[in-house]
Short mmCIF file of C-alpha atoms in Angstrom, two decimals:
data_model
loop_
_atom_site.label_atom_id
_atom_site.label_comp_id
_atom_site.label_asym_id
_atom_site.label_seq_id
_atom_site.Cartn_x
_atom_site.Cartn_y
_atom_site.Cartn_z
CA MET V 1 -35.27 -13.21 -65.66
CA ALA V 2 -31.93 -13.33 -64.08
CA ILE V 3 -30.07 -16.48 -63.08
CA LEU V 4 -30.33 -17.39 -59.44
CA ARG V 5 -27.48 -18.49 -57.25
CA ILE V 6 -27.88 -21.03 -54.75
CA LYS V 7 -27.64 -18.60 -51.79
CA GLU V 8 -30.53 -16.66 -52.91
CA ILE V 9 -32.50 -19.87 -53.75
CA ARG V 10 -32.06 -20.94 -50.11
CA LYS V 11 -33.33 -17.65 -48.80
CA SER V 12 -36.44 -17.90 -50.79
CA GLU V 13 -39.90 -19.22 -49.62
CA GLU V 14 -41.33 -22.39 -51.18
CA LYS V 15 -44.07 -20.34 -52.91
CA ASP V 16 -41.37 -17.97 -54.52
CA LEU V 17 -39.42 -21.00 -55.59
CA ASN V 18 -42.48 -22.38 -57.38
CA LYS V 19 -43.21 -19.17 -59.06
CA LYS V 20 -39.53 -18.85 -60.28
CA MET V 21 -39.56 -22.39 -61.41
CA GLU V 22 -42.69 -21.89 -63.66
CA GLU V 23 -41.15 -18.80 -65.18
CA LEU V 24 -37.86 -20.55 -65.93
CA LYS V 25 -39.56 -23.49 -67.54
CA LEU V 26 -41.49 -20.98 -69.80
CA GLU V 27 -38.38 -19.22 -70.60
CA LEU V 28 -36.52 -22.51 -71.39
CA SER V 29 -39.38 -23.73 -73.77
CA LYS V 30 -39.39 -20.21 -75.52
CA GLU V 31 -35.33 -20.49 -76.06
CA ARG V 32 -35.91 -24.08 -77.20
CA ALA V 33 -38.65 -23.05 -79.64
CA ASN V 34 -36.52 -20.20 -81.06
CA ILE V 35 -33.67 -22.38 -81.68
CA ASN V 36 -35.66 -25.10 -83.37
CA ILE V 37 -37.38 -22.40 -85.90
CA GLY V 38 -33.99 -21.41 -86.64
CA ALA V 39 -34.04 -17.98 -84.89
CA PRO V 40 -30.60 -16.39 -84.03
CA VAL V 41 -29.76 -16.94 -80.76
CA THR V 42 -29.02 -14.13 -78.57
CA SER V 43 -27.14 -15.82 -75.80
CA PRO V 44 -25.66 -19.40 -76.52
CA GLY V 45 -25.18 -20.33 -72.94
CA ARG V 46 -28.75 -19.04 -71.82
CA VAL V 47 -30.30 -22.37 -72.27
CA ARG V 48 -27.51 -24.25 -70.21
CA GLU V 49 -27.92 -21.47 -67.35
CA ILE V 50 -31.75 -22.09 -67.20
CA ARG V 51 -31.46 -25.93 -66.95
CA LYS V 52 -29.00 -25.36 -63.99
CA THR V 53 -31.01 -22.94 -62.23
CA ILE V 54 -33.99 -25.19 -62.48
CA ALA V 55 -31.67 -28.16 -60.94
CA ARG V 56 -30.62 -25.94 -58.25
CA ILE V 57 -34.19 -24.98 -57.21
CA LEU V 58 -35.32 -28.94 -57.42
CA THR V 59 -32.15 -29.64 -55.30
CA VAL V 60 -33.05 -27.12 -52.69
CA LYS V 61 -36.71 -28.33 -52.51
CA ASN V 62 -35.63 -31.77 -52.22
CA GLN V 63 -33.27 -30.93 -49.55
CA ARG V 64 -36.04 -29.24 -47.46
CA ASN V 65 -38.39 -32.16 -48.00
CA GLN V 66 -35.80 -34.47 -46.49
CA GLN V 67 -34.78 -32.58 -43.55
CA PRO V 68 -36.55 -33.82 -40.31
CA LYS V 69 -38.49 -30.91 -38.84
CA THR V 70 -38.43 -31.84 -35.15
CA VAL V 71 -36.17 -33.30 -32.76
CA SER V 72 -38.16 -36.26 -32.16
CA GLU V 73 -37.93 -37.08 -35.94
CA LYS V 74 -34.03 -36.45 -35.75
CA VAL V 75 -33.81 -39.00 -32.89
CA LYS V 76 -36.11 -41.58 -34.96
CA ALA V 77 -33.96 -41.21 -38.08
CA THR V 78 -30.90 -41.85 -36.23
CA ALA V 79 -32.35 -44.68 -34.34
CA ASP V 80 -33.68 -46.33 -37.75
CA LYS V 81 -30.00 -46.35 -38.82
CA THR V 82 -28.97 -48.19 -36.10
CA LYS V 83 -31.59 -50.79 -36.07
CA GLN V 84 -30.64 -52.13 -39.55
CA PRO V 85 -30.57 -55.99 -39.58
CA LYS V 86 -27.14 -57.34 -39.73
CA LEU V 87 -26.27 -59.66 -42.68
CA LYS V 88 -25.19 -63.10 -41.44
CA ALA V 89 -22.59 -64.72 -43.21
CA ASN V 90 -22.51 -68.34 -44.08
CA VAL V 91 -19.60 -69.55 -41.92
CA GLU V 92 -18.90 -72.85 -43.77
CA SER V 93 -18.89 -71.30 -46.94
CA LEU V 94 -16.31 -68.87 -45.80
CA LYS V 95 -14.04 -71.61 -44.37
CA GLY V 96 -14.14 -73.36 -47.46
CA GLY V 97 -15.64 -76.62 -45.68
CA GLY V 98 -18.60 -77.01 -47.96
CA ARG V 99 -16.70 -78.53 -51.07
CA LYS V 100 -14.61 -81.56 -51.13
#
């Protein structure tokens, strides 16, 4: 399977990404098995590229899950950030008046 670039991954649908992820995981396990039994490695950088592609797919999937889908969700997300409780500092400890 060809290594996917981030632009290609972002254009893909969720079900296509899941299918590609399974294929890559299978290929990775086969490559690791070949390495462990001592078979000659056809492409030494292949394992690294497969791992990177899997990480790219997971990153895009997580980004899609974190994005608000509607305008009201966006407004709610920004409102939650502004309503965070403020930390109150102990004024006396800052002035040094507590110890003598």
